[in-house]
Short mmCIF file of C-alpha atoms in Angstrom, two decimals:
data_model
loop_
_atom_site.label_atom_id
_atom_site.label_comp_id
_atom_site.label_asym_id
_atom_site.label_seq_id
_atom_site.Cartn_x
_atom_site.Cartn_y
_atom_site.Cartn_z
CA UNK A 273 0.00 0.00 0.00
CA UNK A 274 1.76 3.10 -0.92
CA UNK A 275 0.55 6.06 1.10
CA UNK A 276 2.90 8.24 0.26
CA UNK A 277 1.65 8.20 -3.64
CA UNK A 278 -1.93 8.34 -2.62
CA UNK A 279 -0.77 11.46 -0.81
CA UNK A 280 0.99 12.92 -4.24
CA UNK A 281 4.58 12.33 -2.55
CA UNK A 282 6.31 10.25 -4.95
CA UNK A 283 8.04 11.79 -7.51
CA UNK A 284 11.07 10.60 -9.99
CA UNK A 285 14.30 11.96 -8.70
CA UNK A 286 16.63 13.59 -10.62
CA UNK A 287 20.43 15.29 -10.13
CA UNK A 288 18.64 18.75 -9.91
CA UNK A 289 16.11 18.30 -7.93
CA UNK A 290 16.18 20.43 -4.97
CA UNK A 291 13.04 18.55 -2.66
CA UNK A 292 14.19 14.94 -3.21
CA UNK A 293 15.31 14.66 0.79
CA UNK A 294 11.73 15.98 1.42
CA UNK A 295 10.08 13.31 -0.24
CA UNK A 296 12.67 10.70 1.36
CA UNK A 297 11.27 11.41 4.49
CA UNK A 298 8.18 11.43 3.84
CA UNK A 299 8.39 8.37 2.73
CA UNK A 300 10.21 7.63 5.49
CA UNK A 301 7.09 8.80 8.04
CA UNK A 302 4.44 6.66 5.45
CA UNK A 303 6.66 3.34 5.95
CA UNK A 304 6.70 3.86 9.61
CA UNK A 305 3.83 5.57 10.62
CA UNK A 306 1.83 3.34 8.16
CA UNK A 307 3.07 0.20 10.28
CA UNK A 308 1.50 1.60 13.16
CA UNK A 309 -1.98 1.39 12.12
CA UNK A 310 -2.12 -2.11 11.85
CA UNK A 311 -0.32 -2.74 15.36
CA UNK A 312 -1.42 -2.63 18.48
CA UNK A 313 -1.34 1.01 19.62
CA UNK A 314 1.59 -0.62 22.73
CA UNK A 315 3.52 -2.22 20.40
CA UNK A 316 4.05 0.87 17.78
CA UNK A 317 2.53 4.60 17.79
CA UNK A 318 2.01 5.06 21.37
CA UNK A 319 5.39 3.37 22.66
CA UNK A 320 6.84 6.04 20.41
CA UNK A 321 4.93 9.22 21.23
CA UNK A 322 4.91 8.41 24.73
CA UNK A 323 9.02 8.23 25.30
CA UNK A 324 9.05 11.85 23.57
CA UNK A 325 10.29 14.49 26.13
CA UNK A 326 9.52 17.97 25.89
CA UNK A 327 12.94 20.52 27.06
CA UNK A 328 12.52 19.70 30.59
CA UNK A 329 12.73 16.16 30.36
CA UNK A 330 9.35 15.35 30.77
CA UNK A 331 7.74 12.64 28.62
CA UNK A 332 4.42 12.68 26.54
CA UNK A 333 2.61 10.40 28.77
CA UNK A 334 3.72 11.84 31.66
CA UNK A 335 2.50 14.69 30.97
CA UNK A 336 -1.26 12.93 29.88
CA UNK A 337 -0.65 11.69 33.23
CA UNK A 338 -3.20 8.66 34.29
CA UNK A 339 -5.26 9.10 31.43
CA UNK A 340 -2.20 7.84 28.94
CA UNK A 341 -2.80 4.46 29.95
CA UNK A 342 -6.41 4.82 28.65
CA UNK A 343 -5.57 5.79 25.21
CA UNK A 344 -6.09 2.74 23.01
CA UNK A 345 -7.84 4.42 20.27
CA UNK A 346 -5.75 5.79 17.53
CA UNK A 347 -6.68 7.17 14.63
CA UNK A 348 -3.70 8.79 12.05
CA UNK A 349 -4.35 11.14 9.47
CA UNK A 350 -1.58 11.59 6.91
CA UNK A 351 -0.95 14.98 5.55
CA UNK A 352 -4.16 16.71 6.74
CA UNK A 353 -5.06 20.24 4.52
CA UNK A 354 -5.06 22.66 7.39
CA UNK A 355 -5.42 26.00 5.79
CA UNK A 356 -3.23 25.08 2.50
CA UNK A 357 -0.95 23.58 4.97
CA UNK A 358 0.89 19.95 5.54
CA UNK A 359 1.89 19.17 8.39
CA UNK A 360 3.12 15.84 8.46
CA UNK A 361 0.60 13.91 10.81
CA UNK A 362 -2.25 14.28 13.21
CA UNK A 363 -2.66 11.76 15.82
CA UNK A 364 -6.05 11.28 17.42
CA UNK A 365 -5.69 9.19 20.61
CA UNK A 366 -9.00 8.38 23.06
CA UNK A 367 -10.26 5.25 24.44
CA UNK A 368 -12.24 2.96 23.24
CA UNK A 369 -15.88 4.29 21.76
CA UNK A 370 -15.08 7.69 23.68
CA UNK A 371 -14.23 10.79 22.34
CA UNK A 372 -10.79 11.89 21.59
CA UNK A 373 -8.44 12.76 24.67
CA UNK A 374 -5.29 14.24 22.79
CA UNK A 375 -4.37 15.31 19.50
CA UNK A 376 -0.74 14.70 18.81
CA UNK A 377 0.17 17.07 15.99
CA UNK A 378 3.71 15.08 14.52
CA UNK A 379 6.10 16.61 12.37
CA UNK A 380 9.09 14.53 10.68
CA UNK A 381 12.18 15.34 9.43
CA UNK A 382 14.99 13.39 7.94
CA UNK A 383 17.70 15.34 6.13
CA UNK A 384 16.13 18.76 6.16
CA UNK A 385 15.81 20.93 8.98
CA UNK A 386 12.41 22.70 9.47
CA UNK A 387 11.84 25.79 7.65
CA UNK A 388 9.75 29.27 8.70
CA UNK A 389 6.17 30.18 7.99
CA UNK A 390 5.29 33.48 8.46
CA UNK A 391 7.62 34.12 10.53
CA UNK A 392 7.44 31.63 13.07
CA UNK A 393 9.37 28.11 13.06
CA UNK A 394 7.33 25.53 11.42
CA UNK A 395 6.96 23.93 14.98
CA UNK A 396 5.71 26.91 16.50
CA UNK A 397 3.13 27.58 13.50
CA UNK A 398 2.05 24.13 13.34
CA UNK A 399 1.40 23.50 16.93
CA UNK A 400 -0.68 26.98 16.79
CA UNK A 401 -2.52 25.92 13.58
CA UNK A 402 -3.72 22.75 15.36
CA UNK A 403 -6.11 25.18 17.10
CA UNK A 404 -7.96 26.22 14.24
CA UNK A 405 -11.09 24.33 14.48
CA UNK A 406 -12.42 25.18 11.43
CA UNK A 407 -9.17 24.15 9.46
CA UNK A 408 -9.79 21.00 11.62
CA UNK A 409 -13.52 20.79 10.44
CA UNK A 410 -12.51 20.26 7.23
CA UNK A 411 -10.32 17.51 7.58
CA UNK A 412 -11.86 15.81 11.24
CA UNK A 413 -16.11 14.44 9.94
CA UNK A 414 -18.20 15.55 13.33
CA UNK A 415 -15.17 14.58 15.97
CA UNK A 416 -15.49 16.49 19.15
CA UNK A 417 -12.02 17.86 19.60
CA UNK A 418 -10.13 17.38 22.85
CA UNK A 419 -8.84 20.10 24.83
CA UNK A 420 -4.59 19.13 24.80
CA UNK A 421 -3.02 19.14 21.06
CA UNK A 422 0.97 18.95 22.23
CA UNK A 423 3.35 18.71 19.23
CA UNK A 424 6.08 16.15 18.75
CA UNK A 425 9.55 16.52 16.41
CA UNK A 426 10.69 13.58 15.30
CA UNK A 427 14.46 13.75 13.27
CA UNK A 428 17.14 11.33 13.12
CA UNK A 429 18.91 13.26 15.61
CA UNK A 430 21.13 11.21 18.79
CA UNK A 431 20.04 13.87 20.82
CA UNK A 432 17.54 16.83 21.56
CA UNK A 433 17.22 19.80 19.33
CA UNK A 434 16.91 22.19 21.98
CA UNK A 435 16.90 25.25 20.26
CA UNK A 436 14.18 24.48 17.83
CA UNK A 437 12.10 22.93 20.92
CA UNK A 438 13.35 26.31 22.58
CA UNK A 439 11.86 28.27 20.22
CA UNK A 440 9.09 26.68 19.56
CA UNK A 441 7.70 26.85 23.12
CA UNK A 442 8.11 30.03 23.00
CA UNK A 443 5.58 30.59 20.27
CA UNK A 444 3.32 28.48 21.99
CA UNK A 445 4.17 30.40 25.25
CA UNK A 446 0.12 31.21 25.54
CA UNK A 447 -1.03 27.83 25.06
CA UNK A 448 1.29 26.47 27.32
CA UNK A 449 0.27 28.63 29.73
CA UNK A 450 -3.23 27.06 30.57
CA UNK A 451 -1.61 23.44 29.53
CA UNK A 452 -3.34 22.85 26.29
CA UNK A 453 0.19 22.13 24.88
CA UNK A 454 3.65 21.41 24.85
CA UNK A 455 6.62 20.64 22.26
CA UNK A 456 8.19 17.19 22.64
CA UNK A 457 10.98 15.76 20.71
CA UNK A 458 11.81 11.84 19.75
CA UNK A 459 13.84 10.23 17.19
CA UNK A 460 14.16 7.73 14.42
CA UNK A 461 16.61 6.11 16.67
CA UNK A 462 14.11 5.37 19.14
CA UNK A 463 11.59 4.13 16.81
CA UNK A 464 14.05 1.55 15.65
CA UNK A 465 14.65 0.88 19.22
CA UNK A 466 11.21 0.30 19.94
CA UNK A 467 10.09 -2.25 16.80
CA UNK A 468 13.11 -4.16 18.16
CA UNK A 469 11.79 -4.44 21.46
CA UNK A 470 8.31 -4.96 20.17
CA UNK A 471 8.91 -7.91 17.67
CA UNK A 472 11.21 -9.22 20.74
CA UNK A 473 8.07 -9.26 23.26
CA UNK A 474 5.88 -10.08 20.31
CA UNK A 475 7.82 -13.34 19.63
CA UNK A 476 7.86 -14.27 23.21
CA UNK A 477 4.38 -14.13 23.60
CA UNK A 478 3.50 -15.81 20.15
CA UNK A 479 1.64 -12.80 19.02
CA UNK A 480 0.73 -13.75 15.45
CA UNK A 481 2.52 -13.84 12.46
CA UNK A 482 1.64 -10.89 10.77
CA UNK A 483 2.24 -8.57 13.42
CA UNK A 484 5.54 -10.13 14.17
CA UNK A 485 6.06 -9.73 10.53
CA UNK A 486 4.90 -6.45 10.02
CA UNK A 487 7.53 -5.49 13.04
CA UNK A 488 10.33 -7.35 10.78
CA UNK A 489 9.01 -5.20 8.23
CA UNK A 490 9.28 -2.52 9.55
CA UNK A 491 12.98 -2.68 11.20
CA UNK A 492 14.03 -3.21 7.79
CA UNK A 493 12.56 -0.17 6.62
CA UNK A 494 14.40 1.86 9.01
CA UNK A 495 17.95 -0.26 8.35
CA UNK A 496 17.62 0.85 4.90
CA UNK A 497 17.73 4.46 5.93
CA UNK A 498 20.64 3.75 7.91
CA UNK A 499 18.73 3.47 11.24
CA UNK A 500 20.13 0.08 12.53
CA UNK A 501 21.38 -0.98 16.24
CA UNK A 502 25.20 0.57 17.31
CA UNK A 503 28.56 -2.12 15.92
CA UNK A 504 29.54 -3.97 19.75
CA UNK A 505 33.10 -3.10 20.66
CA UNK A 506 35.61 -5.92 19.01
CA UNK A 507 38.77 -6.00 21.33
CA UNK A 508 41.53 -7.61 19.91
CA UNK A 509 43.20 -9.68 22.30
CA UNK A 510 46.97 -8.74 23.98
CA UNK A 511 49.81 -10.95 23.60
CA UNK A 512 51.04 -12.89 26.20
CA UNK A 513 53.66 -11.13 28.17
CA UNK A 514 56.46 -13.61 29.89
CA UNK A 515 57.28 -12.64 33.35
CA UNK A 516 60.74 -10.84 33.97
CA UNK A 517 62.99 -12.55 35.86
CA UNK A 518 63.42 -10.87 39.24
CA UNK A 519 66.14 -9.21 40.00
CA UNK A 520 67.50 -6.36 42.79
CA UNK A 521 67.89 -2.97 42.44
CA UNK A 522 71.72 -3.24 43.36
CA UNK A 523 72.39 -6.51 40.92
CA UNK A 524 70.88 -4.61 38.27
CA UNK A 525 73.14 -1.60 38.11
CA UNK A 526 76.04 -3.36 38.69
CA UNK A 527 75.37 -5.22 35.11
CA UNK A 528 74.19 -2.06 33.66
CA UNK A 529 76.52 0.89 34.62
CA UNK A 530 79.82 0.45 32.76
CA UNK A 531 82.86 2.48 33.80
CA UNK A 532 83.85 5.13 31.29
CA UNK A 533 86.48 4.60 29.26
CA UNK A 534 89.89 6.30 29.52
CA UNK A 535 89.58 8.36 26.22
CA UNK A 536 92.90 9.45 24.16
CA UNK A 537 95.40 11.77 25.05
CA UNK A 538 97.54 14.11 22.81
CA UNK A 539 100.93 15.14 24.14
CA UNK A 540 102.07 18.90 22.77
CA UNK A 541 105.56 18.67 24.21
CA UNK A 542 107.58 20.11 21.83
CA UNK A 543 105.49 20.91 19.50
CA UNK A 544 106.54 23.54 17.20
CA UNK A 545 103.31 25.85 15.71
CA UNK A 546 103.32 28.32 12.58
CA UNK A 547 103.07 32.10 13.58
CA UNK A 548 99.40 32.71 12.39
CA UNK A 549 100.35 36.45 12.07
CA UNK A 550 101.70 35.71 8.07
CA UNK A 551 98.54 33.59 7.51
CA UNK A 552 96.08 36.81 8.10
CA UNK A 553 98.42 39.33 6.63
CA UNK A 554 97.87 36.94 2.63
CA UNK A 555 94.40 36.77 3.79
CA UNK A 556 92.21 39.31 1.57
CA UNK A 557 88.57 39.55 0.25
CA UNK A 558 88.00 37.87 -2.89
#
């Protein structure tokens, strides 16, 4: 199933063309994002969102609180028209035949680094745009929209882009405020982390095949965009040293200092020398 084209996001590449790392990861956020709506919301989207931390450390479902349990209703919207906007993804989460208790607006990056809309960061615009009920009207059919829409960053990054999330919150400084949102930040890394986990647990409990293969699936996706587990440390093994013969201090340096040689002597006794006073008076520039 290719998302991604139904979506208008695959395109031939060419040496010129200037967008092809866009379209990389977005193909990138279809392969993994489109796993995650055929697993069980523990074993993919929510083990993701919930390890993202905002700048203070503080996880997704932490800050959800109780209610993150709960939340085993997802619903994922791909590239929802907000106001001739894209962002990326809108997560719905809620329990089951309940409305929805948090809209997770998700934006992905890859190789490029967001860019600036209006003069905000694309974080900061995004995360206000998911306010706009009316934008959300015409992508949401009669949904009653929950109070908390937090943002979360996902890049390949090892760790936290703090002056994006920096910035960001500071856009959202109002809506912070009365805690309708926050900025959180998680990685490729971690996703790849997770599946691994997941297909692990999934094995060990003989969860069926096609999950466990759709986890396989999906780790290969990510290995293919370089995303695989860190090389373990080879260490090459020492050569066996032979013990040194004991020996004392004194012993030693009577074996190693040698007495200096007497060295050789000239003897000058009547030895007659040339006056040098006729050598400098023929001496002349030439």
């Amino acid at each position: 199933m290719s998302i991604a084209g139904r979506h208008g996001k695959l395109h031939a590449i060419v040496g010129d063309d200037e967008g092809w790392h866009q379209r990389v990861e977005d193909l990138l956020t279809a392969d993994v994002f489109g796993a995650y709506r055929y697993l069980p919301p523990g074993l993919g989207v929510l083990a993701l969102l919930g390890a993202a931390e905002n700048a203070d450390g503080v996880t997704l479902a932490a800050w959800q609180g109780e209610q993150w349990e709960s939340l085993q209703h997802v619903d994922i919207t791909f590239w929802p028209r907000l106001n001739g906007r894209e962002p990326d993804l809108l997560v719905s989460l809620g329990a089951e035949d309940a409305r929805p208790e948090l809209f997770v607006l998700v934006e992905a990056k890859l190789h490029s680094d967001q860019h600036w809309i209006e003069g905000r960061s694309q974080l900061g615009y995004y995360g206000e745009l998911v306010f706009d009920e009316e934008a959300l009207a015409d992508v949401l059919d009669d949904v009653e929209l929950p109070e908390r829409r937090p943002v979360v960053f996902v890049t390949k990054d090892a760790e936290a882009p703090t002056a994006a999330l920096a910035r960001a919150r500071e856009e959202l400084r109002a809506r912070m405020e009365v805690g309708s949102t926050d900025v959180f930040w998680t990685s490729w890394h971690r996703a790849r982390e997770q599946a691994e986990a997941a297909l692990a647990l999934a094995t060990a409990n003989g969860e069926p095949a096609h999950l466990q293969a759709l986890l396989a699936d999906l780790l290969e996706d990510l290995a293919e965009r370089g995303f695989t587990p860190p090389r373990p440390r080879v260490f090459f093994p020492l050569p066996v040293l032979h013990e040194l013969e004991t020996r004392g201090v004194e012993t030693w340096l009577r074996r190693s200092v040698v007495p200096p040689r007497p060295g050789p002597t000239f003897r000058f006794e009547n030895a007659q020398l040339d006056p040098i006073d006729d050598f400098l008076r023929d001496w002349r520039l030439r």
